Coordinates of C-alpha atoms and ligand atoms in Angstrom, one line a residue:
X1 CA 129.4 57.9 107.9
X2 CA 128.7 54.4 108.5
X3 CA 127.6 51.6 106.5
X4 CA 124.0 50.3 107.4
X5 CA 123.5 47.3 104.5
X6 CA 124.9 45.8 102.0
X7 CA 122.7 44.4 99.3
X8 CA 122.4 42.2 96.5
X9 CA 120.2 42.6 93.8
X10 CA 119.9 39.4 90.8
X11 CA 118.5 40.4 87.4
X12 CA 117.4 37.6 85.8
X13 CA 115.0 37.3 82.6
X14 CA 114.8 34.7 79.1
X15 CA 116.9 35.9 76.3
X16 CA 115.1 36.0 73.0
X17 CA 117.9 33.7 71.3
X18 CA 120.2 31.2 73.2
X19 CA 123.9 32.3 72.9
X20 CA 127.3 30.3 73.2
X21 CA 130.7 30.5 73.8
X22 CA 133.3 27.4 73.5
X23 CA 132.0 26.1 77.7
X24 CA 128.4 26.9 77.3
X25 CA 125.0 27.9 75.6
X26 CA 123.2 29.9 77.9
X27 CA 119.5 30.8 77.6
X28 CA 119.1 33.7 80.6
X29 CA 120.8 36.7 81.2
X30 CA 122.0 37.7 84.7
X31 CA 123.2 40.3 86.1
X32 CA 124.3 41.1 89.6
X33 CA 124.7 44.3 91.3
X34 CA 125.3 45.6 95.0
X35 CA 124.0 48.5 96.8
X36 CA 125.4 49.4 99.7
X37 CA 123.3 51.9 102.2
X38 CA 125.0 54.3 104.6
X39 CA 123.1 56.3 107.2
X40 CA 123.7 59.6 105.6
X41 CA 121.5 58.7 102.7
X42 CA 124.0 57.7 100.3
X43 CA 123.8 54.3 98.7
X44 CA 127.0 52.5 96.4
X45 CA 126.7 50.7 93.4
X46 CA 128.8 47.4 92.7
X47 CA 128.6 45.1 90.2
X48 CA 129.9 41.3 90.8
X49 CA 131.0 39.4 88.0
X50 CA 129.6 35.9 87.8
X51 CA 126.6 34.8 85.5
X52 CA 123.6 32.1 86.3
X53 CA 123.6 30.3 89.8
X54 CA 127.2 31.3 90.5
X55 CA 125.6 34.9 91.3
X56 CA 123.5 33.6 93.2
X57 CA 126.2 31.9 95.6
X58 CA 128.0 35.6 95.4
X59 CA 124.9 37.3 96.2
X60 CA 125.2 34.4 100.0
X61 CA 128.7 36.0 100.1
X62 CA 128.3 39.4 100.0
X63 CA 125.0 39.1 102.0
X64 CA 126.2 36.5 104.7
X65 CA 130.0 36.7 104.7
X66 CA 131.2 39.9 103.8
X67 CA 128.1 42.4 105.0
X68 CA 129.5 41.2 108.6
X69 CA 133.1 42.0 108.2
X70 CA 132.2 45.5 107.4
X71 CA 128.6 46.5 109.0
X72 CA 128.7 49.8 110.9
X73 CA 132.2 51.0 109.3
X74 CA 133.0 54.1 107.2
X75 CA 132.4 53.2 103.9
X76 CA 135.4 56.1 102.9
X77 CA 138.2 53.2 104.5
X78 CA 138.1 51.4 101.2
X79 CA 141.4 50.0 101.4
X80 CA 140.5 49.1 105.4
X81 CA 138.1 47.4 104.4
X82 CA 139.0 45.5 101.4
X83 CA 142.1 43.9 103.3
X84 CA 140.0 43.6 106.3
X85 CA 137.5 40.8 104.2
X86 CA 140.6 39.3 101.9
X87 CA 142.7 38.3 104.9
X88 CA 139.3 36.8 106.5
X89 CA 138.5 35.1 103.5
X90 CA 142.4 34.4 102.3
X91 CA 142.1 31.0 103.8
X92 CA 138.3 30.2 101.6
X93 CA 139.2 31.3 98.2
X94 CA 141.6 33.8 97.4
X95 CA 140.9 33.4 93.2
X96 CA 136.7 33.4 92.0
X97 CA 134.1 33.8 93.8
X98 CA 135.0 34.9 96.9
X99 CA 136.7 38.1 95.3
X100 CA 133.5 38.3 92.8
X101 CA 131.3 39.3 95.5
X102 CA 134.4 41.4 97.4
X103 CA 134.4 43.2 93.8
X104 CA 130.9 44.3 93.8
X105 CA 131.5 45.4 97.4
X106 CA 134.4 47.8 96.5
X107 CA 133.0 49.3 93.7
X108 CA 129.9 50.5 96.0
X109 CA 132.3 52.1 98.1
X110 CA 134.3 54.1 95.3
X111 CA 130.8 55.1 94.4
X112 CA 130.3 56.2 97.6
X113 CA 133.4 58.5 97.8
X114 CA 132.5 60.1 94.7
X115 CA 129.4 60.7 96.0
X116 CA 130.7 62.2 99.3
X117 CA 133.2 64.1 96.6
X118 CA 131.1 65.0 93.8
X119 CA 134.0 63.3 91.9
X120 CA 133.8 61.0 89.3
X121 CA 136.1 57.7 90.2
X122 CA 138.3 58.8 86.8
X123 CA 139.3 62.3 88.5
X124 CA 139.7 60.3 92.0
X125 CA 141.8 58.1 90.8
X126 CA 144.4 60.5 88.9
X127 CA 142.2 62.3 86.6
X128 CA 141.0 61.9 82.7
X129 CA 143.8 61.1 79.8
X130 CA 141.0 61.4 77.5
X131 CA 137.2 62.8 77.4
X132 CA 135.9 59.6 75.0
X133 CA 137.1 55.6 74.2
X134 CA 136.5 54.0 70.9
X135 CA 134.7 51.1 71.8
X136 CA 134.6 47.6 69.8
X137 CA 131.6 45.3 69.5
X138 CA 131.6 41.9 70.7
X139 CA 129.0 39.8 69.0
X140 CA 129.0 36.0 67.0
X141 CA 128.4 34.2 69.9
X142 CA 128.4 30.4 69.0
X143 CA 124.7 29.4 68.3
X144 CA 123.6 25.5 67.9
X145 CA 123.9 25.5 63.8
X146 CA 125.5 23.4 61.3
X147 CA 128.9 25.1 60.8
X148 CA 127.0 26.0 56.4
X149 CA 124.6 28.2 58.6
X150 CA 126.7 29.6 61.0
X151 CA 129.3 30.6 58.6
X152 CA 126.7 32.9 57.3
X153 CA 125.2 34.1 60.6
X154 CA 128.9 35.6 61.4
X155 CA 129.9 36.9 58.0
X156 CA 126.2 38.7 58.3
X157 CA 126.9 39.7 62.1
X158 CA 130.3 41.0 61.6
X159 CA 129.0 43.4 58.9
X160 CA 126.2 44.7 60.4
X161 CA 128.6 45.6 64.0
X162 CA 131.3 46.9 61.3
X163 CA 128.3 49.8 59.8
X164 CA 127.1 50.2 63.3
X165 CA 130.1 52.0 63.8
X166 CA 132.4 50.1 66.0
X167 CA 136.1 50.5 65.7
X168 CA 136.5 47.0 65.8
X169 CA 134.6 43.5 66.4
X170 CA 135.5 40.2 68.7
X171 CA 134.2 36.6 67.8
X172 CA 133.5 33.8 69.6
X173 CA 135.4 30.1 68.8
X174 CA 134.9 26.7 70.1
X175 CA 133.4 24.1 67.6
X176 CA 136.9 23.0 66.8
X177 CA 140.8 24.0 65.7
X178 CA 139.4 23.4 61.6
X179 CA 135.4 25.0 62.0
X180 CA 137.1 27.9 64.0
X181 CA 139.3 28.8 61.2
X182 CA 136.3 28.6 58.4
X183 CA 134.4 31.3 60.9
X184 CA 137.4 33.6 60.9
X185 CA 137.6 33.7 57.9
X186 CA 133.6 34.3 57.4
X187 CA 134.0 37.3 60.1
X188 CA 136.8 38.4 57.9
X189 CA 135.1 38.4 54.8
X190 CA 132.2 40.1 56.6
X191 CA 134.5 43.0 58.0
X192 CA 136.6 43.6 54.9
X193 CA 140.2 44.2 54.7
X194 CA 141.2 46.6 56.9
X195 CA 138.7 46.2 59.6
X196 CA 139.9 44.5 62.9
X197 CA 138.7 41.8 65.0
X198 CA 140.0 39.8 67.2
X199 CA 139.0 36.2 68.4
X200 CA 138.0 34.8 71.8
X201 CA 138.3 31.4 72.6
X202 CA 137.5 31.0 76.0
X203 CA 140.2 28.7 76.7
X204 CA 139.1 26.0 74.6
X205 CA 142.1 24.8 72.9
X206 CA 145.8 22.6 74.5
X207 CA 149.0 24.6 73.0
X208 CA 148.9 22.6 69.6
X209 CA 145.5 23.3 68.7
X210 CA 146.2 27.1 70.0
X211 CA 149.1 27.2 67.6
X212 CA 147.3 26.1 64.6
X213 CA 144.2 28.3 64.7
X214 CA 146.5 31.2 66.4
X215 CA 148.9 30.7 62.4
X216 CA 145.7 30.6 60.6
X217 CA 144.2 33.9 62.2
X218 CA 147.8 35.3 61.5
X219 CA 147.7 35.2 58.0
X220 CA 144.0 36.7 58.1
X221 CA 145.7 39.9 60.3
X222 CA 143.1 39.4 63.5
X223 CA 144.6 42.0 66.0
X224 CA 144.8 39.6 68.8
X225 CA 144.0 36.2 70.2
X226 CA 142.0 35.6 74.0
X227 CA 142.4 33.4 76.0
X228 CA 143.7 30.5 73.9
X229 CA 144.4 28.1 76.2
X230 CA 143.3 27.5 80.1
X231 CA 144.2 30.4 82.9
X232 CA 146.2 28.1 84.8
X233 CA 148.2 27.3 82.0
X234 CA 151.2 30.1 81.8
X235 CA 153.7 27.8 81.1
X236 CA 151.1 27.2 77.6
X237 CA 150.8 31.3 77.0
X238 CA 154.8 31.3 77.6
X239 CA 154.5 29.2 74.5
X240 CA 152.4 30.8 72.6
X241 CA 153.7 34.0 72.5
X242 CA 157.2 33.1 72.2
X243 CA 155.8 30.9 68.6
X244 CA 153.1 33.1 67.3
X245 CA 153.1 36.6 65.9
X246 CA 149.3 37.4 66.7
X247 CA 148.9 39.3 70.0
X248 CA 147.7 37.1 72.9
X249 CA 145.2 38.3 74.7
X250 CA 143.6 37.4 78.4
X251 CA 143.5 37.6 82.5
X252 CA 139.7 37.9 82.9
X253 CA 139.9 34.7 84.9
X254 CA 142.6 36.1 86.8
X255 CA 142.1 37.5 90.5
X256 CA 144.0 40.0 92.7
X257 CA 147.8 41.3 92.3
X258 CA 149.3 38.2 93.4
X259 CA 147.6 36.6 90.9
X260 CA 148.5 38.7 88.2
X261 CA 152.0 39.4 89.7
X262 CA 152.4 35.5 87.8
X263 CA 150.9 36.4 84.9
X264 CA 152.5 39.3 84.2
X265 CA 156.0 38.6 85.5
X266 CA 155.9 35.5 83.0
X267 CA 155.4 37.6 80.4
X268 CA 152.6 35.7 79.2
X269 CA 150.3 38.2 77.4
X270 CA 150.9 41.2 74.9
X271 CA 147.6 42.6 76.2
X272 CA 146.2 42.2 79.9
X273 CA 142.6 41.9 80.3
X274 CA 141.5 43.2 84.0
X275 CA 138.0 42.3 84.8
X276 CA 137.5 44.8 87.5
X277 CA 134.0 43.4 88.8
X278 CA 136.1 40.0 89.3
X279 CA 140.0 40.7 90.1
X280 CA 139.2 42.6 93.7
X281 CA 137.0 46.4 92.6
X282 CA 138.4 49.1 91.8
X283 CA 140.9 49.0 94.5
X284 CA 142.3 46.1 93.5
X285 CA 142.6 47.1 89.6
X286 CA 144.4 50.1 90.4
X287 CA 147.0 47.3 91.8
X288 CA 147.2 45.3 89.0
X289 CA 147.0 48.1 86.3
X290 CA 150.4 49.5 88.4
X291 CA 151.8 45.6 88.0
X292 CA 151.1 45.9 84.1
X293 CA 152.5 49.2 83.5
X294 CA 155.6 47.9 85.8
X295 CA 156.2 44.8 82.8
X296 CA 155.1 47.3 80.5
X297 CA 152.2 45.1 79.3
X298 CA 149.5 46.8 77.0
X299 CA 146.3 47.3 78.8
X300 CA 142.5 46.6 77.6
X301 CA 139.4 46.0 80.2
X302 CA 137.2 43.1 79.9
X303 CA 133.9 44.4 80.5
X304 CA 130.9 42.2 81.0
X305 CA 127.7 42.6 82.6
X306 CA 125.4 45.3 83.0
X307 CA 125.0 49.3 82.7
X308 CA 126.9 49.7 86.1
X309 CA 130.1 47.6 84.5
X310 CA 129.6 50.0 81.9
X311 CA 129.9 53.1 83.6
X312 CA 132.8 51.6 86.1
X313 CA 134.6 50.6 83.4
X314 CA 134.6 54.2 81.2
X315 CA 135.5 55.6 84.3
X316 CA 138.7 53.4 84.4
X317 CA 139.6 53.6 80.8
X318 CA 139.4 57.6 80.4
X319 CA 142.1 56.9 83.7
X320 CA 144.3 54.6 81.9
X321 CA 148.0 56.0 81.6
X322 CA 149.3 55.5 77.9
X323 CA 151.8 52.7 77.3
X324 CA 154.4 53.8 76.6
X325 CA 153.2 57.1 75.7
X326 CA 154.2 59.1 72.9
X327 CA 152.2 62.0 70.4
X328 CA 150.1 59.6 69.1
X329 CA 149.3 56.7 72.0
X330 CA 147.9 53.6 71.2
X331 CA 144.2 53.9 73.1
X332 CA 142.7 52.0 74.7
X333 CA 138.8 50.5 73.6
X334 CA 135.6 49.5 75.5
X335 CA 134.5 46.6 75.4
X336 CA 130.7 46.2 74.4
X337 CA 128.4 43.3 73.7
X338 CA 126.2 44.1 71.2
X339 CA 124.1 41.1 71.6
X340 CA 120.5 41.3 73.3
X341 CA 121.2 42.7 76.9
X342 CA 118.5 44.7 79.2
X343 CA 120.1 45.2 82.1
X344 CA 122.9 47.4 80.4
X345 CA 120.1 49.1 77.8
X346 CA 117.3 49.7 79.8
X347 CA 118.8 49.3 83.7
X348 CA 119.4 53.4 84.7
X349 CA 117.6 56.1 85.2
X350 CA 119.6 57.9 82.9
X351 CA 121.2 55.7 80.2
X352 CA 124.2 55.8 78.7
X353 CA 123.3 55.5 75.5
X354 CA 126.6 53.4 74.1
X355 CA 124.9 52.8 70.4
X356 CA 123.8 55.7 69.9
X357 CA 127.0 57.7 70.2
X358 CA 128.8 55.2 67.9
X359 CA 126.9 55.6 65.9
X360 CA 126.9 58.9 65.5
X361 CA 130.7 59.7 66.5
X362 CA 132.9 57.3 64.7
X363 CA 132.6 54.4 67.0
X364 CA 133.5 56.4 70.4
X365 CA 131.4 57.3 73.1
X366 CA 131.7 60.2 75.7
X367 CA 133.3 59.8 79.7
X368 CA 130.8 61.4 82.0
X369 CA 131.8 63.4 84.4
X370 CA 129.7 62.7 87.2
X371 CA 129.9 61.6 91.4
X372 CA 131.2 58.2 91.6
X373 CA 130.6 56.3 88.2
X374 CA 127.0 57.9 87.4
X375 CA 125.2 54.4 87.0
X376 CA 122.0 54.9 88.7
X377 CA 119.6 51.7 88.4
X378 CA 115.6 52.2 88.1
X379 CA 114.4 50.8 91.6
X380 CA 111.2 49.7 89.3
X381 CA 113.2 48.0 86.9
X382 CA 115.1 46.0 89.4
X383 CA 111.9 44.7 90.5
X384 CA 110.8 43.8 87.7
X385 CA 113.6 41.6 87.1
X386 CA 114.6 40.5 90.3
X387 CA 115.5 36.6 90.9
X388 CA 114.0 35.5 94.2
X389 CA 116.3 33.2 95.9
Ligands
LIG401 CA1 136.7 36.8 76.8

């Protein structure tokens, strides 16, 4: 088997409402996904982390620089391949984008060998620990309101992800170490007592400011704390988790096992946040999930993006060992954004469907077993929203 093209494919359309987090308000939604063809007939799906124009300078990548390296090859050499384009591009970028667009690239392939297989990638890479994850909603994105209004919005917002039947709910902060606190408090009001959420900065605050709001979501009993403080800053997350009691949370801007190797040897996180459609694919994850389990660092994926993120990513998490194991492990959750998103609603041919099974089963939603990770997109669809560049 050989590979005959690899392709990128940019989903781009208006969302209804613009949404924020503490770098940006953003007023499309992007998505960016990779096929790769083989001359048997079989075709990969990747996805490539990366929203807006920087997926279109990963789609130049993938198209230009890496469809080269590995044109003609056996898609099966994963591994072959992957070192085969990092050591080409080890001297052009060996943290973002260059290992975005590598990302989308691998995770065609794993598709490929399950497809070759009839595997799913959870039995290929070890088998299943579990047949469902709970899965928590990510919502309250910042919007441009008076901090009166948008008090309310996320009270409201909370609520209504807490009876949609999510095990939990994440929050967006950024307006400031004093507003931040007054919309924790609103999302804990709007979840109740004994409901958790956790709070995602986005690396918007130094140490100080960390400290403060990281005390004040303490004493409301948020189950963790992302990304405080910048990526590059470990000496800061040293800090914070030797000073704060909340869990600290992050590593989605964080690329490849030697990057990681630093986070994690630092001991600068209580849970470790691989963003497999960024770090390196799959192949690379399975590196970096071995490096967490090695510092014995709790595991939870950021997942981002569209249907095919999805799908990779419940793939990954019915794989994920137990840490430290025991009758009654602490699980592990999927990530979901329940704000306006097509491309992961309305992208395959066959859907997966995430509300409506959390809705109806306690806030978890089923594993399929299926060749490769089952993400299918609607060749119609992707027309429809394609951005021509
Ligand atoms: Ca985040």
């Amino acid at each position: 088997m050989k590979i005959k093209e690899v392709k990128s494919h940019i989903l781009q359309y208006d969302l209804k409402e613009e949404l924020g987090y503490s770098q940006q308000y953003y007023q499309k939604r992007t998505g960016h996904l990779v096929e790769v063809v083989t001359d048997e007939g079989i075709t990969g799906w990747g996805e490539c982390f990366g929203p807006g124009n920087v997926a279109i300078a990963n789609k130049v990548i993938v198209e230009r620089v890496i469809q080269p390296m590995i044109l003609g090859e056996d898609p099966l050499n994963r591994d072959v391949l992957w070192h085969r384009v990092y050591n080409l591009l080890r001297d052009h970028g060996q943290k973002g984008m260059p290992i975005q667009a590598l990302s989308g690239v691998d995770i065609a392939l794993w598709d490929i060998l399950g497809k070759v297989t009839g595997l799913s990638i959870s039995k290929l890479i070890g088998g299943r620990f579990r047949e469902k994850v709970p899965v928590y909603g990510y919502g309250m994105m910042l919007r441009r309101e008076k901090l009166l209004v948008l008090k309310d919005i996320f009270e409201d917002e909370a609520a209504a992800i807490k009876s949609a039947g999510f095990v939990a709910t994440k929050m967006k902060v950024g307006l400031g170490p004093k507003q931040d606190v007054q919309l924790a408090e609103a999302v804990r009001r709007g979840v109740g007592d004994d409901f958790p959420f956790m709070v995602d900065a986005n690396h918007c605050y130094t140490v100080d400011q960390a400290l403060y709001v990281g005390r004040a979501l303490e004493e409301l009993e948020a189950y963790w704390f992302e990304e405080p403080v910048a990526p590059e800053d470990l000496v800061g997350y040293q800090e914070l988790r030797t000073q704060l009691k909340i869990n600290i949370a992050g590593g989605e801007a964080e690329f490849t096992r030697w990057g990681w190797r630093n986070l994690l040897e630092k001991r600068c996180l209580d849970i470790a946040q691989p963003e497999v459609c960024a770090l390196g694919g799959i192949s690379e994850y399975l590196r970096v999930l071995a490096l967490a389990q090695a510092h014995f660092t709790q595991v939870i994926n950021h997942v981002w993006g569209s249907a095919v993120a999805v799908a990779t990513n419940l793939q990954l998490l019915a794989a994920l060992p137990p840490l430290p194991g025991g009758i009654h492990p602490q699980e592990p959750m999927l990530e979901f954004d329940t704000t306006d998103n097509k491309f992961r609603d309305d992208l395959l041919t066959e859907p997966l469907n995430i509300q409506r099974q959390v809705a109806k089963s306690g806030g978890h939603v089923g594993v399929p077993d299926v060749p490769g990770h089952g993400a299918e997109p609607n060749r119609e669809f992707l027309e429809h929203f394609a951005l021509e560049v």
